[in-house]
Coordinates of C-alpha atoms in Angstrom, one line a residue:
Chain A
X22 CA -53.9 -30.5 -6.6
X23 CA -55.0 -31.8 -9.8
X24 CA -53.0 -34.7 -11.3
X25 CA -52.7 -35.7 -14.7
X26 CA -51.0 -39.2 -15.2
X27 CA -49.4 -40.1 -19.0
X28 CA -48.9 -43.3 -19.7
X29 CA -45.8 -44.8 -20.8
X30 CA -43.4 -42.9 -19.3
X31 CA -40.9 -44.8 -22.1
X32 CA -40.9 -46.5 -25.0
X33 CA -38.9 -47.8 -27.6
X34 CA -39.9 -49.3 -30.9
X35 CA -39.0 -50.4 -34.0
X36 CA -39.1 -48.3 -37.1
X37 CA -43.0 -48.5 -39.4
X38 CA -44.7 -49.6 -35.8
X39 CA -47.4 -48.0 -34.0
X40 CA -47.4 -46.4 -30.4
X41 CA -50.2 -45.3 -28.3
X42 CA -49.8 -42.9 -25.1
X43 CA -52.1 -42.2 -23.0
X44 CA -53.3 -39.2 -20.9
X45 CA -55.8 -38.8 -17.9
X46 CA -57.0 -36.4 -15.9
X47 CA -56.9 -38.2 -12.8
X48 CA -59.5 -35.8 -10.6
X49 CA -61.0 -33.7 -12.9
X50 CA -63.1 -33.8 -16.2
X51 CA -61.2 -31.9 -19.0
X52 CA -63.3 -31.0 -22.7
X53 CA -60.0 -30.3 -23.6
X54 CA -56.3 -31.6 -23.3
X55 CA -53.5 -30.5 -25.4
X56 CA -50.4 -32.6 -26.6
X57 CA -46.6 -31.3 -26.8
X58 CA -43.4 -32.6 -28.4
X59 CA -39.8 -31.6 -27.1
X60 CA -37.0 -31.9 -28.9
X61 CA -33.9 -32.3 -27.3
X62 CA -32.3 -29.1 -26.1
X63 CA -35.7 -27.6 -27.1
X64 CA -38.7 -26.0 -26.1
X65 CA -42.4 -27.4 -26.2
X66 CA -44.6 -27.0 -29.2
X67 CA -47.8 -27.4 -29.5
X68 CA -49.0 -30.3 -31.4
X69 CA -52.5 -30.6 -31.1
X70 CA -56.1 -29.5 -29.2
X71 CA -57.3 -32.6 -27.8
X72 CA -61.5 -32.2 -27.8
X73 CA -63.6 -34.3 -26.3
X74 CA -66.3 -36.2 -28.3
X75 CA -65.5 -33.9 -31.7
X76 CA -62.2 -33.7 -33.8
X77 CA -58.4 -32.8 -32.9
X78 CA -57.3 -29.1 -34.1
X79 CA -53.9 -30.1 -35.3
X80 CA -51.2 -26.9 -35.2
X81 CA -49.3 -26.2 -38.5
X82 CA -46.9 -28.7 -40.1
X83 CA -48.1 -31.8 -37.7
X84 CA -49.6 -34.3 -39.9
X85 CA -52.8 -35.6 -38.8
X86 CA -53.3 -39.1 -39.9
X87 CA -49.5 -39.8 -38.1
X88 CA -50.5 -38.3 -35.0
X89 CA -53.9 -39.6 -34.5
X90 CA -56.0 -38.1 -30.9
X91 CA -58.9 -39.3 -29.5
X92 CA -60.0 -37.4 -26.5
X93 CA -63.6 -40.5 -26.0
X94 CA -64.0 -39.4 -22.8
X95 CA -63.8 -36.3 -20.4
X96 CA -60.8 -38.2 -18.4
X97 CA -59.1 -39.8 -21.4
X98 CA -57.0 -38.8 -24.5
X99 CA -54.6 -40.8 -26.3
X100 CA -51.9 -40.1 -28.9
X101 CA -50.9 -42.8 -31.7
X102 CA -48.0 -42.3 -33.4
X103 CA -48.6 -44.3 -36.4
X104 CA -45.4 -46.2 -38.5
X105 CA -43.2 -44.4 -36.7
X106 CA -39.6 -43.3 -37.8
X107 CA -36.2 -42.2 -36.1
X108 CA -37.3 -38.7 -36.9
X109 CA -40.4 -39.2 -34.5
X110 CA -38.3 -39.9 -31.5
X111 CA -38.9 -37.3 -28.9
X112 CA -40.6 -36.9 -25.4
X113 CA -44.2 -36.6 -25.6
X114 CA -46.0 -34.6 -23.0
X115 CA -50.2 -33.8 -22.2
X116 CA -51.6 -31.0 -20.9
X117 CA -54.8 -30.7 -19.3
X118 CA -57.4 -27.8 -17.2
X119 CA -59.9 -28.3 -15.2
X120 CA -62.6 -27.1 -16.9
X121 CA -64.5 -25.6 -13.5
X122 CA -61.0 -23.6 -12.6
X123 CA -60.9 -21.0 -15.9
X124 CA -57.4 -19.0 -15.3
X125 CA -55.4 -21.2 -13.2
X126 CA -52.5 -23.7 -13.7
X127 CA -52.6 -26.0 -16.4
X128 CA -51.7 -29.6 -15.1
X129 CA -48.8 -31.9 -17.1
X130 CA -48.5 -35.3 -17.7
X131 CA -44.7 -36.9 -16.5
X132 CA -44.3 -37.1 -20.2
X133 CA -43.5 -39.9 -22.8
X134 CA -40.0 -40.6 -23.8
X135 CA -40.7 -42.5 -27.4
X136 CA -37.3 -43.9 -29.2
X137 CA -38.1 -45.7 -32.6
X138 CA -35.0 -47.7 -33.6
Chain B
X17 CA -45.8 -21.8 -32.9
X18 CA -43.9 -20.1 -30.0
X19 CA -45.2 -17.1 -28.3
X20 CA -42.3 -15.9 -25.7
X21 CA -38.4 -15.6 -26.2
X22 CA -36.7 -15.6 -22.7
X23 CA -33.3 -14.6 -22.3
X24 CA -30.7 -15.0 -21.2
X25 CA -30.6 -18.4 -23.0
X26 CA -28.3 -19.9 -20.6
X27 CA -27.1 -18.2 -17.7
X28 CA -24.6 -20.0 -15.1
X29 CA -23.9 -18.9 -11.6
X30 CA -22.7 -19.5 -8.3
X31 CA -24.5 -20.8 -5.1
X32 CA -25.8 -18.2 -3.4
X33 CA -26.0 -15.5 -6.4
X34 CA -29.5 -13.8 -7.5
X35 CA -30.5 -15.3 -11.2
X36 CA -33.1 -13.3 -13.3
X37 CA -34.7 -14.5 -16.4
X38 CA -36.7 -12.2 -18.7
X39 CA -39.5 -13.4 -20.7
X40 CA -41.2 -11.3 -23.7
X41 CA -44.7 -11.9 -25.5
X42 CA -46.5 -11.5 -28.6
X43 CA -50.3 -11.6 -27.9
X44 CA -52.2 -10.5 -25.4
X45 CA -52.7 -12.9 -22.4
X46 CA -55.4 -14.2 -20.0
X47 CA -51.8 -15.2 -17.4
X48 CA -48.3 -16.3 -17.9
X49 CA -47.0 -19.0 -16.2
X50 CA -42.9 -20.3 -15.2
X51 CA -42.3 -23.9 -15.4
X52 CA -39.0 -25.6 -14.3
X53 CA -37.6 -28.8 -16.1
X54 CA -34.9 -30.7 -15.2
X55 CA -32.6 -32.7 -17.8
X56 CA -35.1 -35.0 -19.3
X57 CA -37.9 -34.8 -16.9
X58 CA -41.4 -33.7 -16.8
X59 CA -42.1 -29.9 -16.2
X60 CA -42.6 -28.4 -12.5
X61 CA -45.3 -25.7 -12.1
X62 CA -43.7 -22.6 -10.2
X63 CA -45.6 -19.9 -10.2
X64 CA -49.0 -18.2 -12.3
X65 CA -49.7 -14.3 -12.7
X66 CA -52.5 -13.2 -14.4
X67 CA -52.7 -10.2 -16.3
X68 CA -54.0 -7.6 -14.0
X69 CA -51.3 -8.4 -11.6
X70 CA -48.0 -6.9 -11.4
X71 CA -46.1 -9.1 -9.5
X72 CA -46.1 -12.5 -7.3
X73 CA -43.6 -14.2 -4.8
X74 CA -43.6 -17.9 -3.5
X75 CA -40.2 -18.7 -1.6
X76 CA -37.7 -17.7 -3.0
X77 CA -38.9 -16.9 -6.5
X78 CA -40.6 -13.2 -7.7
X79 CA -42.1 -12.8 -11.0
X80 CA -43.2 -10.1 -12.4
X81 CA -45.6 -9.0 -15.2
X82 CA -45.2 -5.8 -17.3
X83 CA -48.4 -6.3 -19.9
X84 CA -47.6 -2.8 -21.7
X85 CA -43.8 -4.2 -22.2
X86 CA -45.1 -7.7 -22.9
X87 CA -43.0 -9.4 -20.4
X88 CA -42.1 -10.8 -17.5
X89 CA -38.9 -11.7 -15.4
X90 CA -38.3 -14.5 -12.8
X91 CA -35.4 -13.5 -10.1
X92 CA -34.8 -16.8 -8.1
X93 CA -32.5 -15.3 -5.5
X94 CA -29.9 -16.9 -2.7
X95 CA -29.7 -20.0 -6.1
X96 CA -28.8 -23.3 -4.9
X97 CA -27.1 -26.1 -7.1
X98 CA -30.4 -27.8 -7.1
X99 CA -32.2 -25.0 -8.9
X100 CA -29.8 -26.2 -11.9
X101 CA -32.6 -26.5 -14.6
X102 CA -34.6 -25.2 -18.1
X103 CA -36.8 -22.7 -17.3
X104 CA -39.7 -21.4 -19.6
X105 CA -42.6 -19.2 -19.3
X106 CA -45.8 -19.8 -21.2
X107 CA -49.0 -18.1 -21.9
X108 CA -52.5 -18.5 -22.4
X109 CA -55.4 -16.7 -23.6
X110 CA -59.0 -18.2 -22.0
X111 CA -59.1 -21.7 -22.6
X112 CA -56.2 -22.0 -24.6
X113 CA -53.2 -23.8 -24.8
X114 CA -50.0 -22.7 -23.1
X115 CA -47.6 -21.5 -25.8
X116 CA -44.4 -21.9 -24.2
X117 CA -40.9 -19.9 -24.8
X118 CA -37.6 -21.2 -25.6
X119 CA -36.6 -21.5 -22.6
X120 CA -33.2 -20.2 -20.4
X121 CA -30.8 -23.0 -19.1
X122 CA -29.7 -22.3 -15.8
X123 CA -26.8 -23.7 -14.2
X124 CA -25.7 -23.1 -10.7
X125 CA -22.2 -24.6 -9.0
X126 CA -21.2 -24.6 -5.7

């Protein structure tokens, strides 16, 4: 099956820094690769579309220029959280389809567990 | 933005016993899909239905879609300690993001 690696699986860092994750389709090309935050005891939302070669499409109340995504090739997108804060700290998971399989499974990263301290 | 509510939101059982989780939708869908996480971890693919099918086993799981009620259960039956997890439905339309549900925590002792 399809495999879709995320990269760090944890991270902790100190408050106003910046942390990168990154998310690759492993054996498949994806346009398009979506990003998730979970909240403890919560469920995932939606962050952003991840599109390859054009701009993110950020979902309602996520600020763009703190979550920046570049998606520079069809196996690669990456998540900066930029100057993060304690309220940031979450797990961090990517999404991704293989573009030739419409209607099937959508493939997870293990996730990113981010702690700012 | 969240598409499904399950309920129950926690349900806890004993081995052995027959747990069913109920899932309900907004918008119409291209499938829905059930997803296991355990405390902390990544999330585990169980089982797809799309929306012209009406129901779907794999082992010991059976989901079922209703599309006129806008939802679906999953009935994991003869539950073991290890199926002791968060378990959330999602949905897509065509080549969109999976919108998931809040989820039902399930907890099974022996």
């Amino acid at each position: 099956g399809a495999v879709v690696s995320q990269h760090p699986s944890r991270v902790i860092c100190k408050s106003g820094t910046s942390v990168k994750i990154e998310c690759r389709s492993l054996d498949f090309q994806a346009t398009t690769m979506f990003w998730y935050r979970q909240f403890p005891k919560q469920s995932l939302m939606l962050m952003a579309t991840s599109n390859e070669g054009s701009k993110a499409t950020y979902e309602q109340g996520v600020e763009k220029d703190k979550f920046l995504i570049n998606h520079a090739s069809l196996t690669l997108s990456t998540l900066t959280v930029t100057s993060a804060h304690p309220e940031d700290s979450s797990f961090y998971i990517c999404s991704a389809r293989d573009q030739r399989r419409d209607n099937t499974e959508a493939f997870f990263g293990q996730g990113t567990r981010l702690t700012v301290v | 933005s969240q598409q499904g509510e399950e309920d129950p939101q926690a349900l806890s059982i004993q081995e052995g016993e027959n747990a069913t989780m109920n899932c309900s939708y907004k918008t119409s869908i291209n499938n829905l899909q059930w997803y296991r996480q355990n405390s902390g971890r990544g999330l585990v693919h169980l089982i797809l239905i799309r929306s012209n099918e009406r129901e779907k086993h794999s082992g010991r799981l059976r989901v079922t879609l209703d599309t006129s009620k806008k939802s679906s259960s999953l009935l994991i039956t003869a539950s073991r300690a290890a199926d002791t997890a968060s378990y959330f439905c999602a949905t897509s339309q065509a080549g969109t993001a999976l919108i998931f549900g809040k989820g039902t925590t399930l907890s099974v002792s022996s």
